[in-house]
Coordinates of C-alpha atoms and ligand atoms in Angstrom, one line a residue:
M1 CA 39.6 14.2 -4.6
V2 CA 37.9 13.9 -1.3
K3 CA 38.0 17.6 -0.7
R4 CA 36.7 18.4 -4.0
C5 CA 34.0 15.9 -3.6
S6 CA 32.8 17.2 -0.2
Y7 CA 32.9 20.7 -1.6
F8 CA 30.6 19.6 -4.3
I9 CA 28.3 17.8 -1.8
L10 CA 28.3 21.0 0.4
L11 CA 27.4 23.0 -2.7
L12 CA 24.7 20.6 -3.5
L13 CA 23.4 20.7 0.0
V14 CA 23.3 24.5 0.1
K15 CA 21.5 24.5 -3.3
Q16 CA 19.0 21.9 -2.2
T17 CA 18.3 23.8 1.1
A18 CA 17.7 27.0 -0.8
F19 CA 15.5 25.1 -3.2
S20 CA 13.4 23.5 -0.5
Q21 CA 13.0 26.8 1.3
S22 CA 11.6 28.4 -1.8
I23 CA 9.2 25.6 -2.7
N24 CA 8.1 25.4 0.9
K25 CA 7.2 29.1 0.7
I26 CA 4.8 28.3 -2.0
I27 CA 3.5 24.8 -1.2
N28 CA 3.0 24.4 2.5
A29 CA 0.5 23.1 4.9
K30 CA -1.1 26.5 5.7
E31 CA -1.9 27.1 2.0
V32 CA -3.2 23.5 1.6
E33 CA -5.5 24.2 4.5
R34 CA -6.9 27.4 3.1
I35 CA -7.8 25.8 -0.1
E36 CA -9.0 22.5 1.3
K37 CA -11.2 24.3 3.8
T38 CA -12.9 26.3 1.2
L39 CA -13.5 23.4 -1.2
S40 CA -14.7 21.0 1.4
A41 CA -16.8 23.4 3.4
D42 CA -20.4 22.6 4.2
D43 CA -21.6 25.5 2.1
M44 CA -20.3 23.7 -1.0
R45 CA -22.9 21.1 -0.3
G46 CA -20.7 18.3 -1.4
R47 CA -20.1 19.8 -5.0
R48 CA -22.4 17.5 -6.9
A49 CA -22.4 17.8 -10.7
F50 CA -25.5 19.5 -12.0
S51 CA -26.2 21.1 -8.6
P52 CA -26.0 24.9 -8.3
E53 CA -23.5 24.6 -5.4
I54 CA -20.8 23.2 -7.7
D55 CA -20.8 26.5 -9.5
K56 CA -19.5 28.1 -6.4
A57 CA -16.6 25.7 -6.3
A58 CA -15.9 26.3 -10.0
D59 CA -15.9 30.1 -9.4
F60 CA -13.4 29.6 -6.5
I61 CA -11.1 27.6 -8.6
A62 CA -11.2 30.0 -11.5
A63 CA -10.4 33.0 -9.2
E64 CA -7.5 30.9 -7.8
F65 CA -6.2 30.2 -11.3
K66 CA -6.6 33.9 -12.3
K67 CA -4.8 35.0 -9.0
A68 CA -2.0 32.6 -9.7
G69 CA -1.5 34.5 -13.1
L70 CA -2.6 31.6 -15.4
E71 CA -4.2 32.4 -18.8
P72 CA -7.8 31.4 -19.3
G73 CA -8.1 28.0 -20.8
N74 CA -11.1 28.6 -22.9
G75 CA -11.0 31.8 -24.8
S76 CA -11.4 34.6 -22.2
S77 CA -12.8 32.2 -19.7
F78 CA -11.5 29.8 -17.1
L79 CA -14.6 27.9 -17.4
Q80 CA -15.2 25.3 -20.1
E81 CA -19.0 25.2 -20.2
F82 CA -20.7 22.4 -22.0
A83 CA -23.9 20.3 -21.7
M84 CA -24.8 16.7 -21.5
F85 CA -27.7 15.8 -23.7
H86 CA -29.9 12.9 -23.0
N87 CA -32.0 12.9 -26.1
K88 CA -34.8 10.4 -27.0
P89 CA -35.8 9.6 -30.6
V90 CA -39.4 10.4 -31.4
S91 CA -39.6 9.3 -35.1
V92 CA -37.2 8.1 -37.8
S93 CA -38.0 7.6 -41.5
G94 CA -36.2 7.8 -44.8
T95 CA -34.7 6.0 -47.8
M96 CA -31.2 5.0 -48.8
N97 CA -30.1 3.8 -52.2
G98 CA -33.7 3.3 -53.2
K99 CA -34.6 1.2 -50.2
T100 CA -36.7 2.2 -47.1
L101 CA -34.5 2.5 -44.0
D102 CA -35.1 0.4 -41.0
E103 CA -35.6 3.0 -38.2
K104 CA -33.4 0.9 -35.9
S105 CA -30.5 1.3 -38.1
V106 CA -30.4 5.1 -37.8
A107 CA -28.8 7.0 -34.9
V108 CA -28.4 10.7 -34.7
L109 CA -25.9 12.7 -32.6
S110 CA -27.3 16.3 -32.6
A111 CA -28.6 19.0 -30.3
K112 CA -31.5 19.7 -32.7
E113 CA -35.1 18.5 -32.1
A114 CA -35.6 17.9 -35.9
L115 CA -33.1 17.1 -38.5
S116 CA -33.8 16.5 -42.2
V117 CA -30.8 15.4 -44.3
N118 CA -30.2 14.2 -47.9
Q119 CA -27.4 13.9 -50.4
S120 CA -27.5 17.6 -51.1
S121 CA -27.3 18.7 -47.4
G122 CA -23.5 18.8 -47.5
F123 CA -22.9 16.1 -44.9
K124 CA -19.5 14.6 -45.5
Q125 CA -19.8 10.8 -45.9
I126 CA -17.5 8.4 -44.0
V127 CA -17.7 4.6 -44.4
V128 CA -16.8 2.9 -41.2
K129 CA -15.5 -0.5 -42.2
A130 CA -15.4 -3.7 -40.2
H131 CA -11.8 -3.2 -39.1
D132 CA -12.3 0.5 -38.2
T133 CA -12.5 1.7 -34.6
L134 CA -15.8 3.5 -34.4
P135 CA -15.2 5.3 -31.1
T136 CA -11.9 6.8 -32.3
I137 CA -13.4 8.0 -35.5
L138 CA -16.3 9.5 -33.6
M139 CA -14.1 11.2 -31.1
K140 CA -12.0 12.8 -33.8
L141 CA -15.1 14.1 -35.7
R142 CA -16.6 15.5 -32.5
R143 CA -13.3 17.3 -31.8
E144 CA -13.0 18.8 -35.2
G145 CA -16.7 19.6 -35.7
G146 CA -18.8 19.5 -38.8
N147 CA -21.7 17.5 -40.3
Y148 CA -21.2 13.9 -41.1
L149 CA -23.0 10.9 -42.5
L150 CA -21.4 7.7 -41.2
M151 CA -22.1 4.5 -43.0
V152 CA -21.3 1.8 -40.3
D153 CA -20.6 -1.8 -40.9
T154 CA -22.9 -4.2 -39.1
V155 CA -20.0 -5.7 -37.0
H156 CA -20.2 -2.6 -35.1
R157 CA -23.9 -3.2 -34.1
A158 CA -23.4 -3.5 -30.3
L159 CA -21.4 -0.3 -30.1
F160 CA -23.8 1.5 -32.5
E161 CA -26.7 0.6 -30.0
R162 CA -24.6 1.8 -27.0
I163 CA -23.8 5.2 -28.8
K164 CA -27.5 5.5 -29.7
R165 CA -28.7 5.0 -26.1
G166 CA -25.9 7.0 -24.5
S167 CA -25.5 10.6 -23.6
L168 CA -24.0 13.2 -25.7
F169 CA -21.9 16.3 -25.1
T170 CA -22.5 19.6 -26.8
P171 CA -22.0 18.7 -30.3
K172 CA -20.0 20.9 -32.8
G173 CA -22.1 19.7 -35.7
D174 CA -24.6 17.0 -36.6
I175 CA -23.6 13.3 -37.1
V176 CA -26.0 10.9 -38.7
M177 CA -25.1 7.2 -38.4
V178 CA -26.6 4.5 -40.5
L179 CA -25.9 0.8 -39.8
L180 CA -25.6 -0.4 -43.4
P181 CA -22.3 -1.8 -44.8
E182 CA -22.6 0.1 -48.2
E183 CA -21.9 3.6 -49.5
A184 CA -24.7 6.1 -49.6
G185 CA -25.8 7.3 -52.9
E186 CA -29.1 9.0 -52.9
Y187 CA -30.8 9.3 -49.5
S188 CA -33.2 11.1 -47.4
I189 CA -33.5 10.8 -43.6
Q190 CA -36.1 12.6 -41.3
Y191 CA -35.3 12.5 -37.6
K192 CA -37.2 13.9 -34.6
Q193 CA -36.0 13.6 -31.0
T194 CA -36.8 15.1 -27.6
V195 CA -33.7 17.2 -26.3
D196 CA -32.9 17.3 -22.7
S197 CA -29.6 19.1 -21.9
R198 CA -27.9 19.8 -18.5
P199 CA -25.0 22.2 -18.2
L200 CA -21.6 21.3 -16.7
K201 CA -18.2 23.1 -16.3
N202 CA -14.6 22.2 -16.2
V203 CA -12.2 24.9 -15.0
I204 CA -9.0 25.3 -17.0
G205 CA -5.9 27.5 -16.7
V206 CA -2.9 27.6 -18.9
L207 CA 0.7 28.6 -18.5
P208 CA 2.2 28.8 -22.0
G209 CA 5.5 27.2 -22.5
K210 CA 8.7 29.3 -23.2
S211 CA 9.9 27.2 -26.2
K212 CA 7.7 24.1 -26.6
K213 CA 4.3 25.9 -26.7
E214 CA 2.7 23.1 -28.7
E215 CA 3.7 20.3 -26.2
Y216 CA 1.4 20.0 -23.2
V217 CA 1.7 18.8 -19.7
I218 CA -1.6 18.4 -17.8
F219 CA -2.2 18.6 -14.1
S220 CA -5.7 17.6 -13.1
G221 CA -8.0 16.6 -10.4
H222 CA -11.9 16.4 -10.2
Y223 CA -13.6 19.0 -8.2
D224 CA -17.1 17.4 -8.0
H225 CA -18.3 15.0 -5.4
L226 CA -21.5 13.3 -4.3
G227 CA -23.5 16.1 -2.9
V228 CA -26.0 15.7 -0.1
G229 CA -27.6 12.3 0.8
K230 CA -28.9 10.5 3.8
A231 CA -27.9 11.7 7.3
N232 CA -25.5 9.5 9.2
A233 CA -25.9 8.6 12.9
A234 CA -24.4 12.1 13.8
G235 CA -27.0 13.8 11.6
D236 CA -24.6 14.8 8.8
S237 CA -25.9 14.6 5.3
I238 CA -23.2 16.4 3.5
F239 CA -20.7 14.3 1.5
N240 CA -17.9 17.0 1.7
G241 CA -15.3 15.0 -0.3
A242 CA -12.4 16.6 1.4
N243 CA -10.2 13.8 0.3
D244 CA -12.2 12.8 -2.9
D245 CA -11.2 14.9 -4.6
A246 CA -11.0 18.5 -3.0
A247 CA -7.4 17.1 -2.1
G248 CA -6.5 16.7 -5.8
T249 CA -8.0 20.0 -6.7
T250 CA -6.1 21.7 -4.0
A251 CA -2.9 20.1 -5.5
V252 CA -3.8 21.4 -8.9
I253 CA -4.2 24.9 -7.6
M254 CA -1.1 24.9 -5.7
L255 CA 1.0 23.5 -8.6
A256 CA -0.5 26.2 -10.7
N257 CA 0.8 28.7 -8.2
Y258 CA 4.2 27.2 -8.0
F259 CA 4.8 26.9 -11.7
A260 CA 3.4 30.4 -12.4
K261 CA 6.0 31.7 -9.9
Q262 CA 8.8 29.7 -11.4
R263 CA 8.0 30.7 -15.0
K264 CA 10.6 28.2 -16.3
N265 CA 8.4 25.8 -18.0
E266 CA 9.5 25.2 -21.7
R267 CA 6.3 23.1 -22.3
T268 CA 2.8 24.5 -21.9
L269 CA 1.2 23.6 -18.7
V270 CA -2.5 23.0 -18.5
F271 CA -4.2 23.0 -15.0
V272 CA -7.7 21.4 -15.0
A273 CA -10.4 20.8 -12.4
F274 CA -12.8 18.3 -13.9
T275 CA -16.5 18.1 -13.2
A276 CA -18.7 15.0 -13.0
E277 CA -16.1 12.4 -12.4
E278 CA -18.3 10.8 -9.8
S279 CA -21.2 10.7 -12.3
G280 CA -19.3 9.0 -15.1
G281 CA -16.1 11.0 -15.9
F282 CA -18.0 13.4 -18.3
G283 CA -15.7 16.4 -17.4
S284 CA -12.5 14.7 -18.5
Q285 CA -14.2 13.0 -21.6
Y286 CA -15.4 16.3 -22.9
F287 CA -12.1 17.9 -22.1
S288 CA -10.3 15.2 -24.0
Q289 CA -12.5 15.5 -27.0
N290 CA -11.4 19.0 -27.4
F291 CA -7.8 18.4 -27.1
N292 CA -5.3 16.9 -29.6
P293 CA -4.0 13.9 -27.5
D294 CA -0.8 13.8 -29.7
Q295 CA 0.2 17.1 -28.2
V296 CA -0.1 15.9 -24.7
M297 CA 3.2 14.7 -23.4
A298 CA 2.1 13.7 -19.9
M299 CA -0.8 13.9 -17.6
F300 CA -0.6 14.1 -13.8
N301 CA -4.0 13.3 -12.6
I302 CA -4.3 13.7 -8.7
E303 CA -6.9 11.8 -6.7
M304 CA -7.3 11.4 -2.9
I305 CA -3.9 12.4 -1.5
G306 CA -5.3 13.6 1.9
T307 CA -4.3 10.6 3.9
D308 CA -1.1 8.5 4.5
S309 CA -0.5 5.8 1.9
K310 CA -0.1 2.3 3.0
W311 CA 3.7 3.0 3.3
G312 CA 3.1 6.0 5.7
T313 CA 4.0 9.6 5.0
N314 CA 6.2 10.9 2.2
S315 CA 5.0 8.3 -0.3
A316 CA 2.2 7.9 -2.9
F317 CA 1.4 5.4 -5.7
I318 CA 1.0 5.7 -9.5
T319 CA -1.8 4.0 -11.2
G320 CA -0.9 2.0 -14.4
Y321 CA 2.7 2.3 -13.4
E322 CA 3.9 -0.3 -16.0
K323 CA 2.0 1.1 -18.9
T324 CA 4.7 3.9 -19.6
D325 CA 8.1 4.8 -18.2
M326 CA 6.7 8.1 -16.7
G327 CA 6.9 6.6 -13.1
K328 CA 10.6 5.9 -13.6
I329 CA 11.2 9.5 -14.8
L330 CA 9.3 10.8 -11.8
E331 CA 11.4 8.7 -9.5
K332 CA 14.6 9.9 -11.1
N333 CA 13.6 13.5 -10.5
L334 CA 12.8 12.6 -6.9
E335 CA 16.2 11.2 -6.3
G336 CA 17.9 12.8 -3.2
T337 CA 14.6 13.6 -1.6
D338 CA 12.8 11.5 1.1
F339 CA 9.8 11.1 -1.0
K340 CA 9.0 7.8 -2.8
F341 CA 6.5 6.8 -5.5
Y342 CA 5.3 3.2 -5.8
P343 CA 3.4 1.3 -8.4
D344 CA -0.3 1.0 -7.6
P345 CA -0.6 -1.7 -4.9
Y346 CA -4.3 -2.3 -5.6
P347 CA -4.3 -3.6 -9.2
D348 CA -7.4 -5.7 -8.6
Q349 CA -9.3 -2.3 -8.1
Q350 CA -8.6 -1.3 -11.6
L351 CA -7.9 2.3 -10.4
F352 CA -6.1 3.2 -13.6
Y353 CA -9.5 2.9 -15.4
R354 CA -11.6 4.6 -12.6
S355 CA -10.3 8.1 -12.8
D356 CA -10.0 11.0 -15.1
N357 CA -6.7 9.9 -16.6
A358 CA -8.4 7.0 -18.4
T359 CA -9.8 8.9 -21.4
L360 CA -6.6 10.4 -22.4
A361 CA -4.7 7.1 -21.7
R362 CA -7.0 5.4 -24.2
L363 CA -5.7 7.9 -26.7
G364 CA -2.2 7.0 -26.0
V365 CA -1.3 9.8 -23.6
P366 CA 1.0 8.8 -20.8
A367 CA -1.7 9.7 -18.3
H368 CA -1.5 8.4 -14.8
T369 CA -3.3 9.1 -11.5
I370 CA -1.2 9.8 -8.4
S371 CA -2.9 8.8 -5.1
T372 CA -2.3 7.8 -1.5
S373 CA -5.7 6.3 -0.8
K374 CA -5.7 3.0 1.1
M375 CA -8.3 1.5 -1.2
D376 CA -8.7 -1.7 0.9
S377 CA -9.3 0.3 4.1
E378 CA -10.0 3.9 3.4
K379 CA -12.5 4.4 6.2
F380 CA -14.2 7.5 5.0
Y381 CA -14.2 6.8 1.3
H382 CA -17.5 8.1 -0.1
T383 CA -18.9 8.7 3.3
Q384 CA -20.3 11.9 5.1
E385 CA -17.1 11.7 7.3
D386 CA -14.7 12.5 4.4
E387 CA -14.0 15.9 6.0
I388 CA -10.9 18.1 6.4
E389 CA -10.4 17.0 9.9
T390 CA -9.4 13.5 8.8
L391 CA -6.7 14.8 6.5
D392 CA -3.0 15.3 7.1
M393 CA -2.2 18.8 5.8
N394 CA 1.6 18.4 6.2
N395 CA 1.7 15.1 4.3
M396 CA -0.5 16.7 1.6
A397 CA 2.0 19.6 1.2
A398 CA 4.8 17.1 1.0
I399 CA 3.0 15.1 -1.8
I400 CA 2.3 18.2 -3.8
R401 CA 5.9 19.4 -3.6
A402 CA 6.9 15.9 -4.6
I403 CA 4.7 16.0 -7.6
A404 CA 6.2 19.4 -8.5
I405 CA 9.7 18.1 -8.2
S406 CA 9.0 14.8 -9.9
S407 CA 7.6 16.6 -13.0
T408 CA 10.7 18.9 -13.4
S409 CA 12.4 17.2 -16.5
I410 CA 9.0 16.7 -18.2
V411 CA 8.0 20.3 -17.6
A412 CA 11.3 21.4 -18.9
G413 CA 10.8 19.5 -22.1
K414 CA 13.8 17.2 -21.4
D415 CA 12.0 14.0 -20.9
S416 CA 9.1 12.7 -22.8
P417 CA 7.4 9.6 -21.3
T418 CA 6.6 6.6 -23.6
R419 CA 3.0 6.5 -24.9
V420 CA 0.4 4.2 -23.6
A421 CA -0.3 1.3 -25.9
A422 CA -4.0 2.2 -26.3
E423 CA -4.9 -1.1 -27.9
S424 CA -3.7 -3.0 -25.0
L425 CA -6.1 -1.3 -22.6
R426 CA -9.5 -2.7 -21.4
R427 CA -12.4 -1.4 -23.2
Ligands
ZN501 ZN1 -12.4 10.8 -6.9

């Protein structure tokens, strides 16, 4: 027994050593530094969303995805381009079921300056009842596209007002909402607005699964940061965002490289660099709207992994750990390594809700953020000093390798984490 056992251990050791050599060849400190350096360089000017410099970062990430051998995530392009609309109503008038409409009870989600709709316009009517969830309905309609008339129960008034005042992503159709708890018979609505649109880009690359093509695993990070601001005492005005979140973006690129070289993924892997996280999470919101959440088996969002965690090197934490069993699966896959994942030690900071995982989590996806940031004492967080020199390249490489290894059984289609109970989440 003993002999046999030690033979097995030996075999296991040989296997593990060979494996760690091969993963080290792809994910190592030198490669981390090459990508980090480019993304956090001064000439990227802090990668602020809506600035021309952020396009340079997008192009770099797209080129890296292409080089890795990923397929473009948006038709023939690695760029998912969209726009944020900040429209302002100019005039509203109309009648509904023989009565004059109160202009305050009409909201329009459209990219058009003028819209004239009546019962013959082919707008599909949906009655949103008191117990319905308006945001979920809207998200579904926006994802599928088309023209709709929504008759919204007045219990949704507060939300209706928020949607009316809020910004809008490039719509795939026109949606007219009327705050009136009845069905629309004959109606006529004339709407005019000023349209202000500003372009944004996510970067997406895909590695199709071998057998479970319709099941997705997402690896993501945001590539935008704060741009250029006031100079500090040293005269530095560029917010480089080396840790936040060039580090996560670097991880996404390196994981793309790793899994592309492996070519063993049974599930389809989606690698995304999100835009506009710092300005409200618009990149991940738009991305999520265009994705069927039921097909997403897991999301690894990566934020600020450039510094050592509060437990030192070779460790990281997972936000929203208790919301699914994904953390336990990752830990199981890490058994036998010297790396450890912990539940988020800063629950008061609500980190689960503060990054790009939140949108998909609200739709039930086991979507977590992996981070090492010491949120109670991270000295250079959102300062001009968040530069590559303050990061630990070796530890970053170790974390990225750990993420790769921890995802093994999920990527292989063997484990599927439990879903997030979306109704239990904070709104
Ligand atoms: Zn961030």
